[in-house]
């Protein structure tokens, strides 16, 4: 099937509303070429840019969450961590105008506090400047961990409970969900993980309760428009029953 035919087919059928991607495999991509790991991350940033552009151009879905740095990734060599943050900062700086012009709203989910000042300020600035956009909400999970997110919600709820006299039995799923850092985003319909590992690595936990999971061996720098379309086509062939009997 030609690329264009695949795009048309995918666009003619129900699409997910929110897609999440665990962008894994940058290091292995670099290693296979005898390059430093950071070269893999640099190439990975180009892939992210390309995928975001494609999603917006074709209007494929309205929410995209990209896992860029986990709470466990601090355990990597300092040089790699610093390099990743520098790369993220320049990515956001360079893309700010394009985000604004193409209707992208940037949201960074994760603990901002331990991030370098320059990166934190850039995030805040781009978030503020794209606040009114709604064509694509691009959430970047940065210094993010699923367990951190749940714990933070519990702590914030306990604090709120004191001031608004909230009883334990009044905490339902909807209220709890609102306290998560992704509170304003819909649940993820499709999760894609590149790089061949079959695990979640502490990505979103609560939000993935009924997500369709798609794993591909492609390393993130090699992932492209066609690979995304194949994942969407696979999703379109799934039966989502949410615990019910269907058919
Ligand atoms: C994913 O690629 C990017 C980040 C975790 C920041 P990796 O750096 O984990 O690449 P591999 O898994 O070592 O190939
Ligand atoms: C998950 O990849 C985190 C990101 C893609 C940001 P990792 O490479 O850190 O995960 P593990 O170590 O394979 O579980
Ligand atoms: Mg990895």
PDB file of C-alpha atoms and ligand atoms in Angstrom:
ATOM      1  CA  UNK A   1       0.000   0.000   0.000  1.00  0.00           C
ATOM      2  CA  UNK A   2       1.358   3.428  -0.862  1.00  0.00           C
ATOM      3  CA  UNK A   3       2.059   5.904   1.846  1.00  0.00           C
ATOM      4  CA  UNK A   4      -0.725   8.243   0.663  1.00  0.00           C
ATOM      5  CA  UNK A   5      -3.252   5.388   0.531  1.00  0.00           C
ATOM      6  CA  UNK A   6      -2.322   4.415   4.095  1.00  0.00           C
ATOM      7  CA  UNK A   7      -2.786   8.005   5.242  1.00  0.00           C
ATOM      8  CA  UNK A   8      -6.186   8.232   3.561  1.00  0.00           C
ATOM      9  CA  UNK A   9      -7.303   4.910   5.026  1.00  0.00           C
ATOM     10  CA  UNK A  10      -6.212   5.860   8.527  1.00  0.00           C
ATOM     11  CA  UNK A  11      -7.880   9.270   8.247  1.00  0.00           C
ATOM     12  CA  UNK A  12     -11.161   7.743   7.074  1.00  0.00           C
ATOM     13  CA  UNK A  13     -11.571   5.678  10.262  1.00  0.00           C
ATOM     14  CA  UNK A  14     -11.995   6.685  13.925  1.00  0.00           C
ATOM     15  CA  UNK A  15      -8.747   8.055  15.299  1.00  0.00           C
ATOM     16  CA  UNK A  16      -7.569   8.184  18.906  1.00  0.00           C
ATOM     17  CA  UNK A  17      -8.004  11.462  20.697  1.00  0.00           C
ATOM     18  CA  UNK A  18      -4.856  11.215  22.750  1.00  0.00           C
ATOM     19  CA  UNK A  19      -1.665   9.356  21.835  1.00  0.00           C
ATOM     20  CA  UNK A  20       1.283   8.841  24.183  1.00  0.00           C
ATOM     21  CA  UNK A  21       4.778   7.898  23.039  1.00  0.00           C
ATOM     22  CA  UNK A  22       7.661   6.447  25.055  1.00  0.00           C
ATOM     23  CA  UNK A  23      10.473   7.609  22.793  1.00  0.00           C
ATOM     24  CA  UNK A  24      13.060   4.903  23.479  1.00  0.00           C
ATOM     25  CA  UNK A  25      16.139   3.711  21.612  1.00  0.00           C
ATOM     26  CA  UNK A  26      18.204   6.855  21.012  1.00  0.00           C
ATOM     27  CA  UNK A  27      21.259   5.421  22.749  1.00  0.00           C
ATOM     28  CA  UNK A  28      21.194   2.159  20.784  1.00  0.00           C
ATOM     29  CA  UNK A  29      20.695   4.065  17.529  1.00  0.00           C
ATOM     30  CA  UNK A  30      23.868   6.049  18.249  1.00  0.00           C
ATOM     31  CA  UNK A  31      25.834   3.036  19.446  1.00  0.00           C
ATOM     32  CA  UNK A  32      25.066   1.121  16.258  1.00  0.00           C
ATOM     33  CA  UNK A  33      26.727   3.960  14.341  1.00  0.00           C
ATOM     34  CA  UNK A  34      29.694   4.348  16.668  1.00  0.00           C
ATOM     35  CA  UNK A  35      28.376   7.762  17.749  1.00  0.00           C
ATOM     36  CA  UNK A  36      28.072   9.243  21.254  1.00  0.00           C
ATOM     37  CA  UNK A  37      24.666   8.672  22.926  1.00  0.00           C
ATOM     38  CA  UNK A  38      23.925  12.380  22.730  1.00  0.00           C
ATOM     39  CA  UNK A  39      23.983  12.150  18.932  1.00  0.00           C
ATOM     40  CA  UNK A  40      21.110   9.684  19.289  1.00  0.00           C
ATOM     41  CA  UNK A  41      19.199  12.148  21.449  1.00  0.00           C
ATOM     42  CA  UNK A  42      19.861  14.898  18.899  1.00  0.00           C
ATOM     43  CA  UNK A  43      18.450  12.696  16.150  1.00  0.00           C
ATOM     44  CA  UNK A  44      15.552  11.777  18.447  1.00  0.00           C
ATOM     45  CA  UNK A  45      14.666  15.446  18.867  1.00  0.00           C
ATOM     46  CA  UNK A  46      14.446  15.713  15.068  1.00  0.00           C
ATOM     47  CA  UNK A  47      12.077  12.740  15.013  1.00  0.00           C
ATOM     48  CA  UNK A  48       9.888  14.379  17.662  1.00  0.00           C
ATOM     49  CA  UNK A  49       9.780  17.556  15.595  1.00  0.00           C
ATOM     50  CA  UNK A  50       8.847  15.642  12.461  1.00  0.00           C
ATOM     51  CA  UNK A  51       6.088  13.635  14.152  1.00  0.00           C
ATOM     52  CA  UNK A  52       4.561  16.716  15.800  1.00  0.00           C
ATOM     53  CA  UNK A  53       4.547  18.552  12.469  1.00  0.00           C
ATOM     54  CA  UNK A  54       2.872  15.614  10.729  1.00  0.00           C
ATOM     55  CA  UNK A  55       0.181  15.217  13.397  1.00  0.00           C
ATOM     56  CA  UNK A  56      -0.689  18.912  13.143  1.00  0.00           C
ATOM     57  CA  UNK A  57      -0.560  19.056   9.338  1.00  0.00           C
ATOM     58  CA  UNK A  58      -2.862  16.057   8.932  1.00  0.00           C
ATOM     59  CA  UNK A  59      -4.991  16.871  11.980  1.00  0.00           C
ATOM     60  CA  UNK A  60      -4.647  13.283  13.212  1.00  0.00           C
ATOM     61  CA  UNK A  61      -5.456  13.849  16.888  1.00  0.00           C
ATOM     62  CA  UNK A  62      -5.675  16.652  19.440  1.00  0.00           C
ATOM     63  CA  UNK A  63      -3.442  15.443  22.285  1.00  0.00           C
ATOM     64  CA  UNK A  64       0.066  14.046  22.089  1.00  0.00           C
ATOM     65  CA  UNK A  65       2.132  13.209  25.159  1.00  0.00           C
ATOM     66  CA  UNK A  66       5.835  12.501  24.691  1.00  0.00           C
ATOM     67  CA  UNK A  67       7.948  10.902  27.423  1.00  0.00           C
ATOM     68  CA  UNK A  68      11.234  12.822  27.307  1.00  0.00           C
ATOM     69  CA  UNK A  69      12.876  12.265  30.706  1.00  0.00           C
ATOM     70  CA  UNK A  70      11.869  10.015  33.574  1.00  0.00           C
ATOM     71  CA  UNK A  71      12.457  10.491  37.290  1.00  0.00           C
ATOM     72  CA  UNK A  72      14.835   7.503  36.970  1.00  0.00           C
ATOM     73  CA  UNK A  73      16.853   9.059  34.132  1.00  0.00           C
ATOM     74  CA  UNK A  74      18.763  11.189  36.694  1.00  0.00           C
ATOM     75  CA  UNK A  75      20.797   8.022  37.309  1.00  0.00           C
ATOM     76  CA  UNK A  76      22.491   8.427  33.906  1.00  0.00           C
ATOM     77  CA  UNK A  77      25.953  10.001  33.584  1.00  0.00           C
ATOM     78  CA  UNK A  78      25.816  13.738  34.363  1.00  0.00           C
ATOM     79  CA  UNK A  79      27.123  14.576  30.904  1.00  0.00           C
ATOM     80  CA  UNK A  80      24.176  12.808  29.279  1.00  0.00           C
ATOM     81  CA  UNK A  81      21.629  14.394  31.637  1.00  0.00           C
ATOM     82  CA  UNK A  82      23.086  17.886  31.071  1.00  0.00           C
ATOM     83  CA  UNK A  83      23.179  17.253  27.325  1.00  0.00           C
ATOM     84  CA  UNK A  84      19.544  16.132  27.301  1.00  0.00           C
ATOM     85  CA  UNK A  85      18.416  19.230  29.177  1.00  0.00           C
ATOM     86  CA  UNK A  86      20.423  21.497  26.853  1.00  0.00           C
ATOM     87  CA  UNK A  87      18.857  19.761  23.873  1.00  0.00           C
ATOM     88  CA  UNK A  88      15.351  20.127  25.288  1.00  0.00           C
ATOM     89  CA  UNK A  89      15.914  23.787  25.990  1.00  0.00           C
ATOM     90  CA  UNK A  90      17.127  24.550  22.485  1.00  0.00           C
ATOM     91  CA  UNK A  91      14.320  22.435  21.008  1.00  0.00           C
ATOM     92  CA  UNK A  92      11.723  24.488  22.893  1.00  0.00           C
ATOM     93  CA  UNK A  93      13.431  27.798  22.079  1.00  0.00           C
ATOM     94  CA  UNK A  94      13.700  27.008  18.384  1.00  0.00           C
ATOM     95  CA  UNK A  95      10.171  25.666  18.110  1.00  0.00           C
ATOM     96  CA  UNK A  96       8.375  28.355  20.108  1.00  0.00           C
ATOM     97  CA  UNK A  97       7.390  30.462  17.084  1.00  0.00           C
ATOM     98  CA  UNK A  98       6.304  27.432  15.090  1.00  0.00           C
ATOM     99  CA  UNK A  99       4.199  26.222  18.022  1.00  0.00           C
ATOM    100  CA  UNK A 100       2.526  29.601  18.267  1.00  0.00           C
ATOM    101  CA  UNK A 101       1.855  29.860  14.523  1.00  0.00           C
ATOM    102  CA  UNK A 102       0.602  26.321  14.067  1.00  0.00           C
ATOM    103  CA  UNK A 103      -1.800  26.305  17.004  1.00  0.00           C
ATOM    104  CA  UNK A 104       0.186  24.033  19.311  1.00  0.00           C
ATOM    105  CA  UNK A 105      -0.224  24.391  23.021  1.00  0.00           C
ATOM    106  CA  UNK A 106       2.767  23.237  25.038  1.00  0.00           C
ATOM    107  CA  UNK A 107       2.344  21.677  28.429  1.00  0.00           C
ATOM    108  CA  UNK A 108       5.241  20.226  30.368  1.00  0.00           C
ATOM    109  CA  UNK A 109       4.167  17.628  32.913  1.00  0.00           C
ATOM    110  CA  UNK A 110       6.605  16.608  35.599  1.00  0.00           C
ATOM    111  CA  UNK A 111       8.484  18.128  38.493  1.00  0.00           C
ATOM    112  CA  UNK A 112       9.975  21.360  37.110  1.00  0.00           C
ATOM    113  CA  UNK A 113      11.759  22.334  40.305  1.00  0.00           C
ATOM    114  CA  UNK A 114      14.993  20.335  39.956  1.00  0.00           C
ATOM    115  CA  UNK A 115      15.478  21.384  36.305  1.00  0.00           C
ATOM    116  CA  UNK A 116      18.214  23.872  35.331  1.00  0.00           C
ATOM    117  CA  UNK A 117      17.020  27.514  35.548  1.00  0.00           C
ATOM    118  CA  UNK A 118      17.324  28.177  31.803  1.00  0.00           C
ATOM    119  CA  UNK A 119      15.214  25.168  30.893  1.00  0.00           C
ATOM    120  CA  UNK A 120      12.610  25.948  33.536  1.00  0.00           C
ATOM    121  CA  UNK A 121      12.299  29.542  32.362  1.00  0.00           C
ATOM    122  CA  UNK A 122      12.028  28.453  28.724  1.00  0.00           C
ATOM    123  CA  UNK A 123       9.280  25.977  29.603  1.00  0.00           C
ATOM    124  CA  UNK A 124       7.330  28.613  31.510  1.00  0.00           C
ATOM    125  CA  UNK A 125       7.704  31.118  28.691  1.00  0.00           C
ATOM    126  CA  UNK A 126       6.622  28.739  25.915  1.00  0.00           C
ATOM    127  CA  UNK A 127       3.728  27.425  28.027  1.00  0.00           C
ATOM    128  CA  UNK A 128       2.545  30.981  28.617  1.00  0.00           C
ATOM    129  CA  UNK A 129       2.903  32.047  24.975  1.00  0.00           C
ATOM    130  CA  UNK A 130       0.995  29.021  23.645  1.00  0.00           C
ATOM    131  CA  UNK A 131      -1.702  29.002  26.325  1.00  0.00           C
ATOM    132  CA  UNK A 132      -4.504  30.049  23.983  1.00  0.00           C
ATOM    133  CA  UNK A 133      -3.772  27.405  21.312  1.00  0.00           C
ATOM    134  CA  UNK A 134      -5.939  24.335  20.857  1.00  0.00           C
ATOM    135  CA  UNK A 135      -5.130  22.634  17.580  1.00  0.00           C
ATOM    136  CA  UNK A 136      -2.752  20.182  19.268  1.00  0.00           C
ATOM    137  CA  UNK A 137      -1.949  19.989  22.950  1.00  0.00           C
ATOM    138  CA  UNK A 138       1.621  18.752  23.106  1.00  0.00           C
ATOM    139  CA  UNK A 139       2.417  17.465  26.564  1.00  0.00           C
ATOM    140  CA  UNK A 140       6.059  16.719  27.254  1.00  0.00           C
ATOM    141  CA  UNK A 141       6.627  14.443  30.226  1.00  0.00           C
ATOM    142  CA  UNK A 142       9.862  15.772  31.653  1.00  0.00           C
ATOM    143  CA  UNK A 143      11.260  14.714  34.999  1.00  0.00           C
ATOM    144  CA  UNK A 144       8.080  12.704  35.108  1.00  0.00           C
ATOM    145  CA  UNK A 145       7.265   9.459  36.871  1.00  0.00           C
ATOM    146  CA  UNK A 146       3.869   7.771  37.133  1.00  0.00           C
ATOM    147  CA  UNK A 147       4.444   7.117  40.828  1.00  0.00           C
ATOM    148  CA  UNK A 148       5.589  10.696  41.459  1.00  0.00           C
ATOM    149  CA  UNK A 149       2.382  11.944  39.796  1.00  0.00           C
ATOM    150  CA  UNK A 150       0.140   9.770  41.962  1.00  0.00           C
ATOM    151  CA  UNK A 151       2.001  10.687  45.153  1.00  0.00           C
ATOM    152  CA  UNK A 152       1.836  14.373  44.327  1.00  0.00           C
ATOM    153  CA  UNK A 153      -1.922  14.087  43.795  1.00  0.00           C
ATOM    154  CA  UNK A 154      -2.335  12.330  47.148  1.00  0.00           C
ATOM    155  CA  UNK A 155      -0.297  15.002  48.928  1.00  0.00           C
ATOM    156  CA  UNK A 156      -2.221  17.845  47.268  1.00  0.00           C
ATOM    157  CA  UNK A 157      -5.529  16.170  48.112  1.00  0.00           C
ATOM    158  CA  UNK A 158      -4.540  15.754  51.759  1.00  0.00           C
ATOM    159  CA  UNK A 159      -3.593  19.426  51.893  1.00  0.00           C
ATOM    160  CA  UNK A 160      -6.869  20.454  50.250  1.00  0.00           C
ATOM    161  CA  UNK A 161      -8.885  18.155  52.506  1.00  0.00           C
ATOM    162  CA  UNK A 162      -7.761  20.200  55.506  1.00  0.00           C
ATOM    163  CA  UNK A 163      -8.952  23.506  54.122  1.00  0.00           C
ATOM    164  CA  UNK A 164     -12.156  22.416  52.366  1.00  0.00           C
ATOM    165  CA  UNK A 165     -13.292  19.760  54.858  1.00  0.00           C
ATOM    166  CA  UNK A 166     -13.183  16.931  52.351  1.00  0.00           C
ATOM    167  CA  UNK A 167     -13.984  13.496  53.766  1.00  0.00           C
ATOM    168  CA  UNK A 168     -12.190  10.321  52.553  1.00  0.00           C
ATOM    169  CA  UNK A 169     -15.345   8.909  50.960  1.00  0.00           C
ATOM    170  CA  UNK A 170     -15.791  12.047  48.889  1.00  0.00           C
ATOM    171  CA  UNK A 171     -12.609  11.306  46.965  1.00  0.00           C
ATOM    172  CA  UNK A 172     -13.806   9.605  43.798  1.00  0.00           C
ATOM    173  CA  UNK A 173     -12.061   8.860  40.507  1.00  0.00           C
ATOM    174  CA  UNK A 174     -12.993  12.169  38.887  1.00  0.00           C
ATOM    175  CA  UNK A 175     -11.768  14.262  41.793  1.00  0.00           C
ATOM    176  CA  UNK A 176      -8.532  12.284  42.081  1.00  0.00           C
ATOM    177  CA  UNK A 177      -7.972  12.514  38.319  1.00  0.00           C
ATOM    178  CA  UNK A 178      -8.241  16.298  38.509  1.00  0.00           C
ATOM    179  CA  UNK A 179      -5.331  16.391  40.946  1.00  0.00           C
ATOM    180  CA  UNK A 180      -2.973  14.516  38.615  1.00  0.00           C
ATOM    181  CA  UNK A 181      -0.502  16.636  36.610  1.00  0.00           C
ATOM    182  CA  UNK A 182      -2.353  15.474  33.478  1.00  0.00           C
ATOM    183  CA  UNK A 183      -5.678  16.441  35.073  1.00  0.00           C
ATOM    184  CA  UNK A 184      -6.838  18.528  32.145  1.00  0.00           C
ATOM    185  CA  UNK A 185      -5.946  15.946  29.483  1.00  0.00           C
ATOM    186  CA  UNK A 186      -8.186  13.064  28.419  1.00  0.00           C
ATOM    187  CA  UNK A 187      -7.002   9.500  29.097  1.00  0.00           C
ATOM    188  CA  UNK A 188      -4.544   8.115  26.553  1.00  0.00           C
ATOM    189  CA  UNK A 189      -6.210   5.951  23.887  1.00  0.00           C
ATOM    190  CA  UNK A 190      -3.034   4.631  22.294  1.00  0.00           C
ATOM    191  CA  UNK A 191       0.424   4.238  23.806  1.00  0.00           C
ATOM    192  CA  UNK A 192       3.337   3.650  21.445  1.00  0.00           C
ATOM    193  CA  UNK A 193       6.708   2.530  22.779  1.00  0.00           C
ATOM    194  CA  UNK A 194       9.627   2.405  20.376  1.00  0.00           C
ATOM    195  CA  UNK A 195      12.916   0.624  21.043  1.00  0.00           C
ATOM    196  CA  UNK A 196      11.584  -2.898  21.588  1.00  0.00           C
ATOM    197  CA  UNK A 197      11.225  -2.971  25.397  1.00  0.00           C
ATOM    198  CA  UNK A 198       7.892  -4.305  26.645  1.00  0.00           C
ATOM    199  CA  UNK A 199       7.427  -2.159  29.736  1.00  0.00           C
ATOM    200  CA  UNK A 200       6.070   1.171  30.933  1.00  0.00           C
ATOM    201  CA  UNK A 201       9.202   2.421  32.752  1.00  0.00           C
ATOM    202  CA  UNK A 202       7.130   4.505  35.192  1.00  0.00           C
ATOM    203  CA  UNK A 203       5.293   6.494  32.493  1.00  0.00           C
ATOM    204  CA  UNK A 204       1.683   7.448  33.152  1.00  0.00           C
ATOM    205  CA  UNK A 205       0.109   4.782  35.368  1.00  0.00           C
ATOM    206  CA  UNK A 206      -3.388   5.906  36.324  1.00  0.00           C
ATOM    207  CA  UNK A 207      -4.067   7.317  32.869  1.00  0.00           C
ATOM    208  CA  UNK A 208      -3.110   4.097  31.069  1.00  0.00           C
ATOM    209  CA  UNK A 209      -5.724   1.919  32.793  1.00  0.00           C
ATOM    210  CA  UNK A 210      -7.605   1.228  29.517  1.00  0.00           C
ATOM    211  CA  UNK A 211      -5.057   2.319  26.940  1.00  0.00           C
ATOM    212  CA  UNK A 212      -4.284   0.212  23.869  1.00  0.00           C
ATOM    213  CA  UNK A 213      -0.566  -0.641  23.926  1.00  0.00           C
ATOM    214  CA  UNK A 214       1.602  -0.771  20.815  1.00  0.00           C
ATOM    215  CA  UNK A 215       5.244  -1.796  20.922  1.00  0.00           C
ATOM    216  CA  UNK A 216       7.634  -1.528  18.000  1.00  0.00           C
ATOM    217  CA  UNK A 217      11.281  -2.538  17.634  1.00  0.00           C
ATOM    218  CA  UNK A 218      12.013   0.619  15.638  1.00  0.00           C
ATOM    219  CA  UNK A 219      14.458   2.828  17.520  1.00  0.00           C
ATOM    220  CA  UNK A 220      13.055   6.311  18.107  1.00  0.00           C
ATOM    221  CA  UNK A 221      15.406   8.119  15.660  1.00  0.00           C
ATOM    222  CA  UNK A 222      14.187   5.714  12.925  1.00  0.00           C
ATOM    223  CA  UNK A 223      10.483   6.194  13.710  1.00  0.00           C
ATOM    224  CA  UNK A 224       8.703   8.172  10.996  1.00  0.00           C
ATOM    225  CA  UNK A 225       5.333   9.215   9.594  1.00  0.00           C
ATOM    226  CA  UNK A 226       4.687   5.804   8.079  1.00  0.00           C
ATOM    227  CA  UNK A 227       5.517   4.070  11.369  1.00  0.00           C
ATOM    228  CA  UNK A 228       3.012   6.319  13.138  1.00  0.00           C
ATOM    229  CA  UNK A 229       0.352   5.537  10.536  1.00  0.00           C
ATOM    230  CA  UNK A 230       0.965   1.796  10.996  1.00  0.00           C
ATOM    231  CA  UNK A 231       0.476   2.175  14.751  1.00  0.00           C
ATOM    232  CA  UNK A 232      -2.764   4.091  14.163  1.00  0.00           C
ATOM    233  CA  UNK A 233      -3.973   1.455  11.696  1.00  0.00           C
ATOM    234  CA  UNK A 234      -3.259  -1.266  14.251  1.00  0.00           C
ATOM    235  CA  UNK A 235      -5.196   0.707  16.872  1.00  0.00           C
ATOM    236  CA  UNK A 236      -8.138   1.002  14.480  1.00  0.00           C
ATOM    237  CA  UNK A 237      -8.288  -2.783  14.241  1.00  0.00           C
ATOM    238  CA  UNK A 238      -8.621  -3.263  18.001  1.00  0.00           C
ATOM    239  CA  UNK A 239     -11.863  -3.910  19.808  1.00  0.00           C
ATOM    240  CA  UNK A 240     -12.060  -1.744  22.909  1.00  0.00           C
ATOM    241  CA  UNK A 241     -14.482  -3.365  25.313  1.00  0.00           C
ATOM    242  CA  UNK A 242     -13.666  -1.599  28.612  1.00  0.00           C
ATOM    243  CA  UNK A 243     -14.698  -4.662  30.581  1.00  0.00           C
ATOM    244  CA  UNK A 244     -18.029  -5.075  28.823  1.00  0.00           C
ATOM    245  CA  UNK A 245     -19.240  -7.834  26.520  1.00  0.00           C
ATOM    246  CA  UNK A 246     -19.252  -6.541  22.948  1.00  0.00           C
ATOM    247  CA  UNK A 247     -20.446  -7.975  19.640  1.00  0.00           C
TER     248      UNK A 247
HETATM  249  C1  LIG B   1      15.295   7.266  25.183  1.00  0.00           C
HETATM  250  O1  LIG B   1      16.401   6.702  24.603  1.00  0.00           O
HETATM  251  C2  LIG B   1      15.508   8.703  25.541  1.00  0.00           C
HETATM  252  C3  LIG B   1      15.591   8.964  26.975  1.00  0.00           C
HETATM  253  C4  LIG B   1      15.416   8.106  27.935  1.00  0.00           C
HETATM  254  C5  LIG B   1      15.877  10.321  27.335  1.00  0.00           C
HETATM  255  P1  LIG B   1      17.483   5.961  25.476  1.00  0.00           P
HETATM  256  O2  LIG B   1      18.571   6.924  25.812  1.00  0.00           O
HETATM  257  O3  LIG B   1      16.891   5.268  26.635  1.00  0.00           O
HETATM  258  O4  LIG B   1      18.024   4.901  24.418  1.00  0.00           O
HETATM  259  P2  LIG B   1      18.429   3.406  24.697  1.00  0.00           P
HETATM  260  O5  LIG B   1      17.255   2.727  25.310  1.00  0.00           O
HETATM  261  O6  LIG B   1      19.615   3.447  25.598  1.00  0.00           O
HETATM  262  O7  LIG B   1      18.742   2.873  23.344  1.00  0.00           O
HETATM  263  C1  LIG B   2      11.911   5.426  29.291  1.00  0.00           C
HETATM  264  O1  LIG B   2      13.073   4.947  28.702  1.00  0.00           O
HETATM  265  C2  LIG B   2      12.006   6.892  29.529  1.00  0.00           C
HETATM  266  C3  LIG B   2      11.952   7.724  28.336  1.00  0.00           C
HETATM  267  C4  LIG B   2      11.790   7.311  27.104  1.00  0.00           C
HETATM  268  C5  LIG B   2      12.057   9.123  28.603  1.00  0.00           C
HETATM  269  P1  LIG B   2      14.272   4.354  29.545  1.00  0.00           P
HETATM  270  O2  LIG B   2      15.298   3.923  28.559  1.00  0.00           O
HETATM  271  O3  LIG B   2      14.717   5.317  30.577  1.00  0.00           O
HETATM  272  O4  LIG B   2      13.595   3.124  30.284  1.00  0.00           O
HETATM  273  P2  LIG B   2      14.211   1.736  30.736  1.00  0.00           P
HETATM  274  O5  LIG B   2      15.496   2.042  31.475  1.00  0.00           O
HETATM  275  O6  LIG B   2      14.461   0.968  29.482  1.00  0.00           O
HETATM  276  O7  LIG B   2      13.162   1.102  31.570  1.00  0.00           O
HETATM  277 MG1  LIG B   3      16.128   3.377  26.890  1.00  0.00          MG
END
